Coordinates of C-alpha atoms and ligand atoms in Angstrom, one line a residue:
M891 CA 10.8 -33.6 28.2
A892 CA 9.8 -30.8 25.8
E893 CA 8.3 -31.8 22.5
T894 CA 10.8 -30.8 19.7
Y895 CA 10.4 -29.4 16.2
E896 CA 13.1 -28.6 13.7
V897 CA 11.8 -25.0 13.6
I898 CA 9.4 -23.1 15.8
V899 CA 7.6 -20.0 14.6
V900 CA 5.9 -17.7 17.0
G901 CA 3.3 -15.5 15.3
G902 CA 1.2 -16.1 12.2
G903 CA 1.4 -12.5 10.8
F904 CA 3.1 -11.6 7.5
A905 CA 6.6 -12.7 8.7
G906 CA 5.6 -15.9 10.4
I907 CA 3.4 -17.1 7.6
E908 CA 6.0 -16.5 4.9
A909 CA 8.7 -18.2 6.9
A910 CA 6.5 -21.3 7.7
T911 CA 5.3 -21.5 4.1
K912 CA 8.8 -21.7 2.7
L913 CA 9.9 -24.1 5.4
G914 CA 6.8 -26.2 4.9
R915 CA 7.5 -26.4 1.2
A916 CA 11.0 -27.7 2.0
G917 CA 9.4 -30.4 4.3
V918 CA 10.9 -28.9 7.5
R919 CA 9.0 -30.1 10.6
T920 CA 7.7 -26.7 11.8
L921 CA 5.5 -25.6 14.7
L922 CA 3.6 -22.4 14.0
V923 CA 2.0 -20.9 17.2
D924 CA -0.4 -18.0 17.2
V925 CA -2.8 -16.9 19.9
H926 CA -5.4 -16.4 17.2
G927 CA -6.3 -19.2 14.9
Y928 CA -6.2 -16.8 12.0
H929 CA -3.9 -14.5 10.0
Q930 CA -5.1 -10.9 10.0
F931 CA -4.3 -8.5 7.2
Q932 CA -3.7 -5.3 9.2
P933 CA -3.5 -2.8 6.3
L934 CA -7.3 -3.2 5.9
L935 CA -8.3 -2.9 9.6
Y936 CA -9.6 0.6 9.1
Q937 CA -11.9 -0.7 6.4
L938 CA -13.2 -3.4 8.7
A939 CA -13.8 -0.7 11.4
T940 CA -15.8 1.4 8.9
A941 CA -17.7 -1.7 7.6
Q942 CA -16.3 -1.4 4.1
I943 CA -15.3 -5.0 4.3
G944 CA -16.2 -7.8 6.7
V945 CA -13.9 -9.8 9.0
S946 CA -13.7 -12.8 6.8
E947 CA -12.1 -10.7 4.1
L948 CA -9.1 -9.8 6.1
A949 CA -8.8 -12.7 8.4
R950 CA -7.9 -16.2 7.1
P951 CA -7.7 -19.4 9.2
L952 CA -4.1 -20.4 9.7
R953 CA -5.1 -24.1 9.4
S954 CA -6.6 -23.4 6.0
I955 CA -3.4 -21.6 4.8
F956 CA -1.3 -24.7 5.8
R957 CA -3.8 -27.4 4.9
R958 CA -1.5 -28.7 2.1
Q959 CA 1.7 -28.6 4.1
P960 CA 1.8 -31.6 6.4
S961 CA 5.1 -30.8 7.9
V962 CA 3.7 -27.5 9.4
R963 CA 1.7 -28.0 12.6
V964 CA -0.5 -25.0 13.5
L965 CA -1.2 -24.5 17.2
T966 CA -3.6 -21.9 18.5
A967 CA -2.1 -20.9 21.8
G968 CA -0.6 -17.9 23.6
V969 CA 3.1 -18.0 24.1
A970 CA 3.9 -16.8 27.6
A971 CA 7.7 -16.9 27.3
V972 CA 10.6 -17.5 24.9
D973 CA 14.0 -18.7 26.0
P974 CA 16.4 -17.7 23.2
G975 CA 19.4 -19.5 24.9
R976 CA 17.6 -22.9 24.9
R977 CA 15.4 -22.1 21.8
T978 CA 12.3 -23.0 23.8
I979 CA 8.9 -21.5 24.0
T980 CA 6.5 -21.8 27.0
L981 CA 2.7 -21.6 26.3
T982 CA 0.4 -19.9 28.7
D983 CA -0.7 -23.3 29.9
G984 CA 2.9 -24.2 30.8
T985 CA 3.6 -26.5 27.9
V986 CA 7.2 -26.2 26.6
Y987 CA 8.4 -26.8 23.0
E988 CA 12.0 -26.9 21.8
A989 CA 13.4 -26.0 18.4
D990 CA 16.3 -28.1 17.2
D991 CA 17.5 -25.8 14.3
A992 CA 15.8 -22.4 14.7
L993 CA 13.4 -20.4 16.7
I994 CA 11.6 -17.6 14.8
V995 CA 10.0 -14.9 16.9
A996 CA 7.5 -12.9 14.7
C997 CA 5.0 -11.7 17.3
G998 CA 4.4 -8.2 15.9
A999 CA 3.9 -5.2 18.2
E1000 CA 1.2 -3.5 20.3
A1001 CA -0.2 0.0 20.5
N1002 CA 2.1 2.4 22.2
F1003 CA 0.2 4.9 24.3
F1004 CA 3.5 6.6 25.4
D1005 CA 2.1 6.7 29.0
T1006 CA -0.4 9.4 27.9
P1007 CA -2.8 9.7 30.9
G1008 CA -6.2 8.2 30.1
A1009 CA -5.1 6.9 26.7
R1010 CA -5.2 3.2 27.5
E1011 CA -8.5 3.5 29.3
N1012 CA -10.4 5.8 26.9
A1013 CA -8.9 5.5 23.4
Y1014 CA -9.6 2.8 20.9
P1015 CA -6.4 1.3 19.3
L1016 CA -6.4 -0.2 15.8
Y1017 CA -4.0 -3.1 15.7
S1018 CA -6.1 -6.3 15.4
A1019 CA -9.4 -7.5 14.0
T1020 CA -10.7 -7.4 17.5
D1021 CA -9.7 -3.8 17.9
A1022 CA -11.3 -2.9 14.5
T1023 CA -14.6 -4.8 15.4
R1024 CA -14.8 -3.1 18.8
L1025 CA -14.1 0.3 17.1
G1026 CA -16.7 -0.3 14.4
S1027 CA -19.3 -1.3 17.0
K1028 CA -18.6 1.9 18.9
L1029 CA -19.0 4.0 15.8
V1030 CA -22.3 2.4 14.9
A1031 CA -23.5 2.8 18.5
L1032 CA -22.6 6.5 18.5
L1033 CA -24.4 7.1 15.2
D1034 CA -27.5 5.3 16.4
Q1035 CA -27.4 7.3 19.6
A1036 CA -27.0 10.6 17.8
D1037 CA -29.8 9.6 15.4
K1038 CA -32.2 9.1 18.3
D1039 CA -31.0 12.2 20.2
T1040 CA -33.9 14.6 20.5
E1041 CA -31.5 17.4 21.4
Q1042 CA -29.6 16.9 18.1
K1043 CA -26.2 16.8 19.7
S1044 CA -23.0 16.4 17.6
M1045 CA -21.0 13.2 17.2
N1046 CA -17.2 14.0 17.1
V1047 CA -14.4 11.6 16.4
A1048 CA -10.7 12.3 17.0
V1049 CA -7.9 10.2 15.5
V1050 CA -4.6 10.5 17.3
G1051 CA -1.6 10.0 15.1
A1052 CA -1.3 11.3 11.5
G1053 CA 0.8 8.5 10.1
P1054 CA -0.6 6.2 7.4
T1055 CA -3.0 4.4 9.8
G1056 CA -4.4 7.7 11.2
V1057 CA -4.7 9.3 7.7
E1058 CA -6.5 6.2 6.3
T1059 CA -8.8 6.0 9.3
A1060 CA -9.7 9.7 9.4
G1061 CA -10.2 9.7 5.6
A1062 CA -12.5 6.6 5.8
I1063 CA -14.6 8.1 8.6
A1064 CA -14.9 11.4 6.7
D1065 CA -16.1 9.5 3.6
A1066 CA -18.6 7.7 5.7
I1067 CA -19.9 11.0 7.1
N1068 CA -20.0 12.6 3.6
Y1069 CA -21.5 9.7 1.6
V1070 CA -22.9 6.9 3.8
V1071 CA -24.5 8.7 6.8
P1072 CA -26.7 11.0 4.6
K1073 CA -27.9 7.9 2.7
L1074 CA -28.6 5.6 5.6
F1075 CA -29.8 8.1 8.3
A1076 CA -32.7 10.4 8.1
G1077 CA -32.5 14.1 8.9
D1078 CA -29.3 16.1 9.2
L1079 CA -27.2 13.7 11.2
A1080 CA -24.2 14.0 8.8
K1081 CA -24.0 17.7 9.5
R1082 CA -23.7 16.9 13.2
C1083 CA -20.8 14.5 12.7
S1084 CA -17.1 15.5 12.6
V1085 CA -13.7 13.9 12.5
A1086 CA -10.4 15.5 13.5
L1087 CA -6.8 14.2 13.0
V1088 CA -4.3 15.2 15.5
D1089 CA -0.5 14.7 15.9
M1090 CA 2.3 16.2 17.9
V1091 CA 4.4 16.7 14.7
D1092 CA 3.3 19.4 12.2
R1093 CA 2.6 17.2 9.2
T1094 CA 0.7 14.1 8.1
L1095 CA 2.3 10.9 6.7
G1096 CA 5.7 11.1 8.3
G1097 CA 8.2 9.3 6.2
F1098 CA 6.6 10.3 2.9
S1099 CA 7.8 13.1 0.7
K1100 CA 6.7 16.7 1.4
K1101 CA 4.6 16.6 -1.8
S1102 CA 2.7 13.5 -0.5
Q1103 CA 2.3 15.1 2.9
A1104 CA 0.8 18.3 1.4
Y1105 CA -1.4 16.3 -0.9
A1106 CA -2.7 14.2 2.0
A1107 CA -3.4 17.2 4.2
S1108 CA -5.3 19.1 1.4
R1109 CA -7.4 16.0 0.5
L1110 CA -8.3 15.4 4.1
V1111 CA -9.3 19.1 4.7
E1112 CA -11.3 18.9 1.5
R1113 CA -13.3 16.0 3.0
G1114 CA -14.0 18.0 6.1
V1115 CA -11.3 16.5 8.4
R1116 CA -10.1 19.0 11.0
L1117 CA -6.3 18.9 11.3
K1118 CA -4.7 19.8 14.6
L1119 CA -1.0 19.2 14.1
G1120 CA 2.1 20.3 16.0
S1121 CA 0.9 19.8 19.6
A1122 CA 1.2 16.7 21.7
V1123 CA -1.9 15.1 23.3
T1124 CA -1.3 15.3 27.1
E1125 CA -4.5 13.5 28.2
V1126 CA -7.3 11.4 26.8
R1127 CA -10.5 11.9 28.7
E1128 CA -13.8 10.1 28.3
D1129 CA -15.1 13.2 26.5
G1130 CA -12.1 14.4 24.6
L1131 CA -8.5 15.4 24.4
S1132 CA -6.1 17.9 26.1
F1133 CA -3.1 19.3 24.3
A1134 CA 0.4 20.5 25.4
D1135 CA -0.5 24.0 24.0
G1136 CA -3.4 24.3 26.4
A1137 CA -6.1 23.6 23.8
T1138 CA -8.8 21.0 24.4
M1139 CA -11.0 19.1 21.9
D1140 CA -14.4 17.5 22.5
A1141 CA -14.6 13.9 21.2
D1142 CA -17.2 11.1 21.7
L1143 CA -14.7 8.7 20.4
V1144 CA -10.9 8.8 20.4
I1145 CA -9.0 6.4 18.0
W1146 CA -5.4 5.8 18.9
A1147 CA -3.0 5.4 15.9
G1148 CA -0.1 7.0 17.8
G1149 CA 2.5 4.3 17.3
L1150 CA 3.7 0.8 18.2
K1151 CA 6.0 -0.8 20.7
A1152 CA 7.3 -4.3 21.5
G1153 CA 5.1 -6.5 23.6
K1154 CA 5.7 -8.3 26.9
L1155 CA 7.1 -11.4 25.2
L1156 CA 10.1 -9.5 23.8
R1157 CA 10.5 -7.4 26.9
E1158 CA 10.9 -10.5 29.1
S1159 CA 13.0 -12.5 26.6
G1160 CA 16.4 -11.3 27.6
M1161 CA 17.2 -10.4 24.1
P1162 CA 18.8 -7.0 23.5
Q1163 CA 16.1 -4.4 22.9
G1164 CA 16.7 -1.4 20.7
R1165 CA 14.5 1.4 19.5
G1166 CA 10.7 0.9 20.3
G1167 CA 11.7 -2.1 22.5
R1168 CA 12.2 -4.1 19.3
I1169 CA 15.1 -6.5 19.0
D1170 CA 18.2 -5.3 17.1
V1171 CA 18.9 -8.1 14.7
A1172 CA 22.1 -8.8 12.7
K1173 CA 22.2 -8.5 8.9
D1174 CA 21.2 -12.1 8.5
L1175 CA 18.1 -11.5 10.8
T1176 CA 19.5 -13.6 13.7
V1177 CA 19.9 -12.2 17.2
P1178 CA 23.5 -11.6 18.1
G1179 CA 24.6 -14.0 20.8
Y1180 CA 21.8 -16.5 20.2
E1181 CA 22.5 -19.1 17.6
G1182 CA 19.6 -20.1 15.4
V1183 CA 17.2 -17.4 16.8
Y1184 CA 15.6 -15.1 14.4
V1185 CA 13.4 -12.0 15.2
L1186 CA 11.4 -10.7 12.2
G1187 CA 8.9 -8.1 11.1
D1188 CA 7.4 -5.6 13.5
A1189 CA 9.2 -7.2 16.4
A1190 CA 12.7 -6.4 15.0
N1191 CA 14.9 -3.5 14.1
I1192 CA 16.1 -4.5 10.7
T1193 CA 18.5 -2.5 8.6
D1194 CA 19.0 -2.5 4.9
D1195 CA 22.2 -2.7 2.8
R1196 CA 22.7 1.1 3.4
D1197 CA 22.4 0.5 7.2
E1198 CA 19.1 2.4 7.2
R1199 CA 16.5 1.1 9.6
L1200 CA 13.5 -0.3 7.7
P1201 CA 10.0 0.8 8.7
Q1202 CA 7.4 -1.5 10.3
L1203 CA 5.7 -2.5 7.0
G1204 CA 4.0 -5.6 5.7
S1205 CA 6.5 -5.8 2.9
V1206 CA 9.5 -5.8 5.3
A1207 CA 7.8 -8.4 7.5
K1208 CA 6.9 -10.7 4.6
Q1209 CA 10.3 -10.5 3.0
S1210 CA 12.1 -11.0 6.3
G1211 CA 10.1 -14.1 6.8
G1212 CA 11.1 -15.5 3.4
W1213 CA 14.7 -14.5 4.0
A1214 CA 14.9 -16.2 7.4
A1215 CA 13.5 -19.4 6.0
R1216 CA 16.1 -19.2 3.2
N1217 CA 18.9 -18.8 5.8
I1218 CA 17.6 -21.6 8.0
L1219 CA 17.5 -23.9 4.9
A1220 CA 21.1 -22.8 4.0
Q1221 CA 22.3 -23.6 7.5
R1222 CA 20.7 -27.0 7.5
A1223 CA 22.5 -27.7 4.2
G1224 CA 25.8 -26.6 5.8
R1225 CA 26.0 -23.3 3.9
P1226 CA 26.5 -19.8 5.6
T1227 CA 23.6 -17.4 6.1
E1228 CA 23.3 -14.3 4.0
P1229 CA 22.5 -10.7 4.8
F1230 CA 18.9 -9.7 4.2
G1231 CA 18.4 -8.3 0.8
Y1232 CA 15.3 -6.1 1.0
K1233 CA 13.5 -5.2 -2.2
D1234 CA 12.1 -1.7 -1.5
R1235 CA 8.8 -1.3 -3.4
G1236 CA 8.0 2.0 -1.7
Y1237 CA 5.0 3.2 0.3
M1238 CA 1.4 4.0 -0.2
A1239 CA -1.5 5.4 1.7
M1240 CA -5.2 5.6 1.0
I1241 CA -6.8 9.0 1.8
G1242 CA -10.3 8.1 0.7
R1243 CA -12.6 7.7 -2.3
G1244 CA -10.5 8.4 -5.4
S1245 CA -7.6 9.8 -3.4
A1246 CA -4.4 8.1 -2.5
V1247 CA -0.6 8.6 -2.6
A1248 CA 2.0 6.1 -3.7
E1249 CA 5.7 6.5 -3.7
L1250 CA 6.8 3.6 -5.8
G1251 CA 10.2 1.8 -5.7
R1252 CA 13.4 2.8 -4.2
G1253 CA 13.4 5.9 -6.4
R1254 CA 10.0 6.9 -4.7
R1255 CA 8.2 7.7 -8.0
L1256 CA 5.2 9.8 -6.9
V1257 CA 1.7 8.8 -8.0
R1258 CA -1.4 10.7 -6.6
G1259 CA -5.1 10.8 -7.0
P1260 CA -7.3 8.3 -8.8
A1261 CA -4.3 6.5 -10.4
A1262 CA -2.8 5.9 -6.9
F1263 CA -6.2 4.9 -5.6
L1264 CA -6.3 2.1 -8.3
V1265 CA -2.7 1.1 -7.6
W1266 CA -3.5 0.9 -3.9
L1267 CA -6.6 -1.3 -4.5
A1268 CA -4.6 -3.6 -6.9
V1269 CA -1.6 -4.0 -4.5
H1270 CA -3.8 -4.7 -1.5
L1271 CA -5.9 -7.2 -3.4
A1272 CA -2.8 -9.0 -4.6
L1273 CA -1.3 -9.0 -1.0
L1274 CA -4.5 -10.4 0.6
S1275 CA -4.1 -14.0 1.6
G1276 CA -6.5 -16.5 0.0
A1277 CA -8.5 -16.5 -3.2
S1278 CA -11.9 -16.3 -1.5
Q1279 CA -10.7 -13.4 0.7
K1280 CA -9.6 -11.5 -2.5
A1281 CA -12.9 -12.2 -4.2
R1282 CA -15.0 -11.1 -1.3
A1283 CA -13.0 -7.9 -0.7
L1284 CA -13.4 -7.0 -4.4
V1285 CA -17.2 -7.4 -4.2
S1286 CA -17.3 -5.4 -0.9
W1287 CA -15.2 -2.6 -2.4
I1288 CA -17.3 -2.4 -5.6
F1289 CA -20.5 -2.4 -3.5
A1290 CA -19.3 0.2 -1.1
F1291 CA -18.0 2.5 -3.9
L1292 CA -21.1 2.3 -6.0
S1293 CA -23.9 2.2 -3.5
H1294 CA -22.6 4.6 -0.8
S1295 CA -24.0 2.0 1.6
R1296 CA -22.8 -0.8 3.8
Q1297 CA -23.4 -4.5 3.8
H1298 CA -21.4 -5.6 6.8
V1299 CA -22.6 -5.6 10.4
F1300 CA -20.8 -5.7 13.8
V1301 CA -22.2 -8.4 16.1
G1302 CA -22.2 -7.4 19.7
S1303 CA -21.9 -4.1 21.5
P1304 CA -18.6 -2.3 21.9
E1305 CA -18.5 -3.5 25.6
Q1306 CA -18.9 -7.1 24.6
A1307 CA -16.2 -6.8 22.0
D1308 CA -14.0 -5.2 24.7
V1309 CA -14.3 -8.4 26.8
V1310 CA -13.1 -10.4 23.9
E1311 CA -10.2 -8.0 23.4
R1312 CA -9.0 -8.4 26.9
T1313 CA -9.3 -12.1 27.0
D1314 CA -8.1 -13.3 23.6
R1315 CA -4.6 -12.0 23.9
P1316 CA -1.8 -13.1 26.1
A1317 CA -1.3 -10.9 29.0
A1318 CA 0.3 -7.6 27.8
Ligands
LIG1996 C1 -3.8 -0.4 11.1 C2 -2.6 -0.8 10.4 C3 -2.4 -0.5 9.0 C4 -1.3 -0.9 8.3 N1 -1.2 -0.6 7.0 C5 -0.1 -1.0 6.3 C6 0.0 -0.8 4.9 O1 -0.9 -0.2 4.3 N2 1.1 -1.3 4.2 C7 2.1 -2.0 4.9 O2 3.0 -2.4 4.3 N3 2.0 -2.2 6.2 C8 0.9 -1.7 6.9 N4 0.9 -2.0 8.3 C9 2.0 -2.6 8.9 C10 1.9 -4.1 8.7 O3 0.6 -4.6 8.9 C11 2.9 -4.8 9.8 O4 4.2 -4.3 9.5 C12 2.9 -6.3 9.6 O5 1.6 -6.8 9.9 C13 3.9 -6.9 10.6 O6 3.9 -8.3 10.4 P1 4.4 -9.2 11.6 O7 4.3 -10.6 11.0 O8 5.7 -8.7 12.0 O9 3.4 -9.0 12.8 P2 1.9 -9.2 12.9 O10 1.2 -9.1 11.5 O11 1.4 -8.2 13.9 O12 1.7 -10.7 13.4 C14 2.0 -11.0 14.7 C15 1.3 -12.3 15.1 O13 1.8 -12.7 16.3 C16 0.7 -13.2 17.1 N5 1.2 -13.1 18.5 C17 1.6 -12.0 19.1 N6 2.0 -12.3 20.4 C18 1.8 -13.6 20.6 C19 2.0 -14.5 21.6 N7 2.5 -14.0 22.8 N8 1.6 -15.8 21.5 C20 1.1 -16.2 20.3 N9 1.0 -15.4 19.2 C21 1.3 -14.1 19.4 C22 -0.4 -12.3 16.8 O14 -1.6 -12.9 17.1 C23 -0.2 -12.0 15.3 O15 -0.9 -12.9 14.5 C24 -0.3 -1.6 9.0 C25 -0.4 -1.9 10.3 C26 -1.5 -1.5 11.0 C27 -1.7 -1.9 12.5

């Protein structure tokens, strides 16, 4: 007999945490399962990879988040399968749990390499704290190697994907080359380092306004980021990239920020998959044909009141989690569910020191430059989970900004981190 809970939540990301928190406050017997014992704040992963913050700033133990909610049980385990018809989950060790009232699937997404030859083997994705740690270790190892190199070779980084993640990552690496490397390394190492941002589309920050796109491109170029836009990457090699237009680019490190897709759990769930392999959910966030089954956040294709598809954003995930909990509580009280009412607060992206763009609210009011930089810092500080995480992040930001130095280290080599990467996730 499977152990039963009133609600089961798969995934302790923005969506899963928000749902479990609201259910926990209402005293609902909830099981929250995540393969990691911690919640990770993905918007700051590029800062972890560039040692601006440490892992304990963006990751928070799930058990600590729910320590005052006795009706929520946190389980650190990989979910191997979900059965939406029976509202059951099966862990990788074969244990089965059943949900009486509702099953919430909020398992996020994974890097989409779009079957680009060599990308999975040679590129570094940036989707988890493990990815960021592995990438940071690699960056440090390459800098140390270039520093020792008697032939004074160059150290080139290429970032694939010029969306917000790619822009933020390329900008942060450029800032490190411009400000941190000259301070921490002797000689002319900074002059031998470069970063390029590449994308098949001919603009940065897709989804933002043309003004924001132009601003981001100009600020990146100003920082020394080489832009190669408008040509698809056709191969990722150990030593660089090949493009559809016949060009090639040397790179000691390729970072993949090229997009997301649904993971194996959704692919094998039998639920109807839509764009990106995500599950097309109804207006009330349930899966059509499966009573009491909700798919949220990055795992779902969610539409707003204008029938427009919402992007894969922390705010969408968090609000969808809260709304699903509200609908579950309504159903338990015998009331009907309600369509998701998304509050659109806009988009923002950090380009680097003193430069950011924010398009605020549904009207997309444009803020750029130092003002947007401060808005970005304030919003991300507010969104971070946990008071001690916020305090530590603030100290790290102030230290990094004022000192042009780094106080965080990566323990282990990129290869060691790679082993963790392959073993700490459920099979993809
Ligand atoms: C690098 C990066 C930068 C971003 N920057 C921003 C930003 O600036 N602003 C913004 O709004 N959004 C940003 N986003 C998007 C935002 O982080 C996501 O939209 C949001 O995290 C999605 O939340 P989620 O709860 O759906 O999934 P996730 O946060 O991905 O959480 C999913 C959870 O499910 C767990 N899980 C997955 N599979 C299993 C399994 N089989 N068994 C058990 N557990 C499992 C994972 O461990 C994870 O904890 C960024 C994303 C990335 C990757």
